[in-house]
């Protein structure tokens, strides 16, 4: 197992882990795979004590196939930004060609708090939003109010209907991330909710398409292409001419990122009095 496993960089929306590739047998040959885990508690091999989590209980995250022995390996782990600083723990095991796992290597990282450029739990007034006809806020058990496209039942055929935010300033933001909770019941592959962004309210870029059925889930989408600009978001439901369903529900919309205040303006040098001739 590598001895230099550690966090090289911690951001509001992710962590980069580095280590040196070991071989299949010590420093000989190529290992066959990595098992990488993350938790909000320290990760241990074997049985976990109070306040710990075992390697098997920790959440698996993907890592690339091993490179040649001695190569510096890197794994980028995406995180949903949070409004407060937090500590995360990581663990790595190396797998050999017959499936044996190495001893555990662990690391931790302080994840900085994200700044919020936009936050709406949908429970208040609709001032942040422009709904097309049909969209409404409805009560949802355990959540308070949520937005939906078809509050009175199923959406219609041939729908093309949007819920659009006001313009949101991402000035001095980097690593901007859109986070929202959604559930949906849509004809799979034919009826969709398009999550889109625009800097001018006319030309829209697709961020994600949702289709099929899903219970409430948290979605996290990269908005860094819009860092430093004003951006509007919209959730646009489209349907074909047959098979309608219950539609789309939206809650807890946040844009988070790293807020870097602008540098202070340069100070004018003091004026020298004219020299007396």
PDB file of C-alpha atoms in Angstrom, residues 134-264:
ATOM      1  CA  UNK A 134     -49.760  26.080 -14.593  1.00  0.00           C
ATOM      2  CA  UNK A 135     -46.754  26.083 -12.265  1.00  0.00           C
ATOM      3  CA  UNK A 136     -47.636  26.554  -8.586  1.00  0.00           C
ATOM      4  CA  UNK A 137     -46.324  26.119  -5.058  1.00  0.00           C
ATOM      5  CA  UNK A 138     -47.989  23.192  -3.264  1.00  0.00           C
ATOM      6  CA  UNK A 139     -47.658  21.646   0.192  1.00  0.00           C
ATOM      7  CA  UNK A 140     -45.525  18.475   0.311  1.00  0.00           C
ATOM      8  CA  UNK A 141     -45.490  16.278   3.428  1.00  0.00           C
ATOM      9  CA  UNK A 142     -42.307  16.840   5.436  1.00  0.00           C
ATOM     10  CA  UNK A 143     -41.044  19.603   3.134  1.00  0.00           C
ATOM     11  CA  UNK A 144     -43.396  22.553   3.376  1.00  0.00           C
ATOM     12  CA  UNK A 145     -43.982  24.196   0.004  1.00  0.00           C
ATOM     13  CA  UNK A 146     -42.450  22.949  -3.257  1.00  0.00           C
ATOM     14  CA  UNK A 147     -42.853  24.002  -6.893  1.00  0.00           C
ATOM     15  CA  UNK A 148     -44.639  21.731  -9.361  1.00  0.00           C
ATOM     16  CA  UNK A 149     -45.598  22.077 -13.027  1.00  0.00           C
ATOM     17  CA  UNK A 150     -49.025  20.409 -12.706  1.00  0.00           C
ATOM     18  CA  UNK A 151     -50.552  20.924  -9.244  1.00  0.00           C
ATOM     19  CA  UNK A 152     -53.969  19.570 -10.240  1.00  0.00           C
ATOM     20  CA  UNK A 153     -52.843  16.178 -11.571  1.00  0.00           C
ATOM     21  CA  UNK A 154     -50.977  15.151 -14.701  1.00  0.00           C
ATOM     22  CA  UNK A 155     -49.229  17.449 -17.165  1.00  0.00           C
ATOM     23  CA  UNK A 156     -50.766  17.813 -20.617  1.00  0.00           C
ATOM     24  CA  UNK A 157     -49.588  16.591 -24.020  1.00  0.00           C
ATOM     25  CA  UNK A 158     -47.296  18.818 -26.070  1.00  0.00           C
ATOM     26  CA  UNK A 159     -46.206  20.762 -22.986  1.00  0.00           C
ATOM     27  CA  UNK A 160     -43.325  23.240 -23.049  1.00  0.00           C
ATOM     28  CA  UNK A 161     -43.561  25.101 -19.766  1.00  0.00           C
ATOM     29  CA  UNK A 162     -40.881  26.705 -17.593  1.00  0.00           C
ATOM     30  CA  UNK A 163     -40.143  27.909 -14.088  1.00  0.00           C
ATOM     31  CA  UNK A 164     -37.407  30.578 -14.283  1.00  0.00           C
ATOM     32  CA  UNK A 165     -35.338  32.296 -11.587  1.00  0.00           C
ATOM     33  CA  UNK A 166     -34.547  35.970 -11.398  1.00  0.00           C
ATOM     34  CA  UNK A 167     -31.045  36.982 -12.521  1.00  0.00           C
ATOM     35  CA  UNK A 168     -28.478  35.839  -9.930  1.00  0.00           C
ATOM     36  CA  UNK A 169     -25.076  37.532  -9.620  1.00  0.00           C
ATOM     37  CA  UNK A 170     -22.048  35.217  -9.565  1.00  0.00           C
ATOM     38  CA  UNK A 171     -19.660  38.185  -9.531  1.00  0.00           C
ATOM     39  CA  UNK A 172     -16.449  37.257  -7.666  1.00  0.00           C
ATOM     40  CA  UNK A 173     -17.582  33.606  -7.398  1.00  0.00           C
ATOM     41  CA  UNK A 174     -15.554  30.577  -8.504  1.00  0.00           C
ATOM     42  CA  UNK A 175     -16.445  26.856  -8.476  1.00  0.00           C
ATOM     43  CA  UNK A 176     -20.150  27.746  -8.581  1.00  0.00           C
ATOM     44  CA  UNK A 177     -22.464  24.747  -8.117  1.00  0.00           C
ATOM     45  CA  UNK A 178     -26.245  24.465  -8.509  1.00  0.00           C
ATOM     46  CA  UNK A 179     -27.874  22.213  -5.899  1.00  0.00           C
ATOM     47  CA  UNK A 180     -31.562  21.327  -5.797  1.00  0.00           C
ATOM     48  CA  UNK A 181     -33.946  18.619  -4.577  1.00  0.00           C
ATOM     49  CA  UNK A 182     -36.348  17.103  -7.098  1.00  0.00           C
ATOM     50  CA  UNK A 183     -38.758  14.241  -7.617  1.00  0.00           C
ATOM     51  CA  UNK A 184     -40.431  13.423 -10.913  1.00  0.00           C
ATOM     52  CA  UNK A 185     -42.769  11.093 -12.733  1.00  0.00           C
ATOM     53  CA  UNK A 186     -42.267  11.506 -16.495  1.00  0.00           C
ATOM     54  CA  UNK A 187     -42.733   9.222 -19.510  1.00  0.00           C
ATOM     55  CA  UNK A 188     -39.223   7.767 -19.747  1.00  0.00           C
ATOM     56  CA  UNK A 189     -37.224   9.012 -22.727  1.00  0.00           C
ATOM     57  CA  UNK A 190     -40.083  11.079 -24.190  1.00  0.00           C
ATOM     58  CA  UNK A 191     -41.127  13.579 -21.516  1.00  0.00           C
ATOM     59  CA  UNK A 192     -38.320  15.515 -19.826  1.00  0.00           C
ATOM     60  CA  UNK A 193     -37.417  18.314 -17.480  1.00  0.00           C
ATOM     61  CA  UNK A 194     -34.547  20.357 -18.914  1.00  0.00           C
ATOM     62  CA  UNK A 195     -32.384  22.174 -16.354  1.00  0.00           C
ATOM     63  CA  UNK A 196     -30.970  25.183 -18.228  1.00  0.00           C
ATOM     64  CA  UNK A 197     -28.918  28.327 -17.607  1.00  0.00           C
ATOM     65  CA  UNK A 198     -28.643  31.651 -19.437  1.00  0.00           C
ATOM     66  CA  UNK A 199     -26.721  34.908 -19.100  1.00  0.00           C
ATOM     67  CA  UNK A 200     -29.159  36.932 -21.237  1.00  0.00           C
ATOM     68  CA  UNK A 201     -32.559  35.265 -20.707  1.00  0.00           C
ATOM     69  CA  UNK A 202     -32.711  34.314 -24.396  1.00  0.00           C
ATOM     70  CA  UNK A 203     -29.967  31.796 -25.157  1.00  0.00           C
ATOM     71  CA  UNK A 204     -30.116  28.757 -22.856  1.00  0.00           C
ATOM     72  CA  UNK A 205     -27.452  26.112 -22.143  1.00  0.00           C
ATOM     73  CA  UNK A 206     -28.503  22.631 -21.042  1.00  0.00           C
ATOM     74  CA  UNK A 207     -27.141  21.530 -17.651  1.00  0.00           C
ATOM     75  CA  UNK A 208     -29.130  18.306 -17.187  1.00  0.00           C
ATOM     76  CA  UNK A 209     -32.181  16.426 -18.473  1.00  0.00           C
ATOM     77  CA  UNK A 210     -34.419  14.448 -16.125  1.00  0.00           C
ATOM     78  CA  UNK A 211     -36.809  11.726 -17.318  1.00  0.00           C
ATOM     79  CA  UNK A 212     -38.545   8.639 -15.935  1.00  0.00           C
ATOM     80  CA  UNK A 213     -39.506   8.215 -12.283  1.00  0.00           C
ATOM     81  CA  UNK A 214     -37.506   9.292  -9.230  1.00  0.00           C
ATOM     82  CA  UNK A 215     -38.312   9.846  -5.578  1.00  0.00           C
ATOM     83  CA  UNK A 216     -36.834  12.947  -3.866  1.00  0.00           C
ATOM     84  CA  UNK A 217     -33.093  13.202  -4.592  1.00  0.00           C
ATOM     85  CA  UNK A 218     -30.477  15.954  -4.325  1.00  0.00           C
ATOM     86  CA  UNK A 219     -28.872  17.024  -7.614  1.00  0.00           C
ATOM     87  CA  UNK A 220     -25.549  18.882  -7.861  1.00  0.00           C
ATOM     88  CA  UNK A 221     -24.570  20.493 -11.190  1.00  0.00           C
ATOM     89  CA  UNK A 222     -21.418  22.377 -12.201  1.00  0.00           C
ATOM     90  CA  UNK A 223     -22.134  26.077 -12.846  1.00  0.00           C
ATOM     91  CA  UNK A 224     -18.501  27.221 -13.018  1.00  0.00           C
ATOM     92  CA  UNK A 225     -18.887  28.143 -16.715  1.00  0.00           C
ATOM     93  CA  UNK A 226     -21.007  31.053 -15.440  1.00  0.00           C
ATOM     94  CA  UNK A 227     -18.602  32.250 -12.712  1.00  0.00           C
ATOM     95  CA  UNK A 228     -18.338  36.043 -12.638  1.00  0.00           C
ATOM     96  CA  UNK A 229     -21.550  36.598 -14.625  1.00  0.00           C
ATOM     97  CA  UNK A 230     -25.252  37.123 -14.023  1.00  0.00           C
ATOM     98  CA  UNK A 231     -27.114  33.865 -14.591  1.00  0.00           C
ATOM     99  CA  UNK A 232     -30.745  32.774 -14.760  1.00  0.00           C
ATOM    100  CA  UNK A 233     -31.849  29.180 -14.287  1.00  0.00           C
ATOM    101  CA  UNK A 234     -34.959  27.486 -15.547  1.00  0.00           C
ATOM    102  CA  UNK A 235     -36.649  24.136 -15.153  1.00  0.00           C
ATOM    103  CA  UNK A 236     -38.516  23.417 -18.408  1.00  0.00           C
ATOM    104  CA  UNK A 237     -40.951  20.514 -18.794  1.00  0.00           C
ATOM    105  CA  UNK A 238     -41.544  19.147 -22.294  1.00  0.00           C
ATOM    106  CA  UNK A 239     -43.906  16.321 -23.240  1.00  0.00           C
ATOM    107  CA  UNK A 240     -44.858  14.469 -26.412  1.00  0.00           C
ATOM    108  CA  UNK A 241     -48.374  13.767 -27.698  1.00  0.00           C
ATOM    109  CA  UNK A 242     -49.141  10.708 -25.551  1.00  0.00           C
ATOM    110  CA  UNK A 243     -48.665   9.117 -22.080  1.00  0.00           C
ATOM    111  CA  UNK A 244     -48.847  11.817 -19.418  1.00  0.00           C
ATOM    112  CA  UNK A 245     -47.846  11.526 -15.760  1.00  0.00           C
ATOM    113  CA  UNK A 246     -47.643  13.427 -12.464  1.00  0.00           C
ATOM    114  CA  UNK A 247     -44.744  15.689 -13.496  1.00  0.00           C
ATOM    115  CA  UNK A 248     -41.954  17.461 -11.636  1.00  0.00           C
ATOM    116  CA  UNK A 249     -41.494  18.741  -8.068  1.00  0.00           C
ATOM    117  CA  UNK A 250     -38.703  21.130  -6.974  1.00  0.00           C
ATOM    118  CA  UNK A 251     -37.412  22.149  -3.528  1.00  0.00           C
ATOM    119  CA  UNK A 252     -34.374  23.725  -1.812  1.00  0.00           C
ATOM    120  CA  UNK A 253     -32.585  25.494  -4.681  1.00  0.00           C
ATOM    121  CA  UNK A 254     -29.079  26.756  -3.845  1.00  0.00           C
ATOM    122  CA  UNK A 255     -26.123  28.162  -5.781  1.00  0.00           C
ATOM    123  CA  UNK A 256     -22.939  27.782  -3.738  1.00  0.00           C
ATOM    124  CA  UNK A 257     -19.306  28.527  -4.487  1.00  0.00           C
ATOM    125  CA  UNK A 258     -16.090  30.170  -3.376  1.00  0.00           C
ATOM    126  CA  UNK A 259     -16.628  33.903  -2.932  1.00  0.00           C
ATOM    127  CA  UNK A 260     -13.501  35.947  -3.563  1.00  0.00           C
ATOM    128  CA  UNK A 261     -14.070  39.599  -2.725  1.00  0.00           C
ATOM    129  CA  UNK A 262     -12.490  41.993  -5.220  1.00  0.00           C
ATOM    130  CA  UNK A 263      -9.149  43.562  -4.300  1.00  0.00           C
ATOM    131  CA  UNK A 264      -9.380  47.079  -2.859  1.00  0.00           C
TER     132      UNK A 264
END
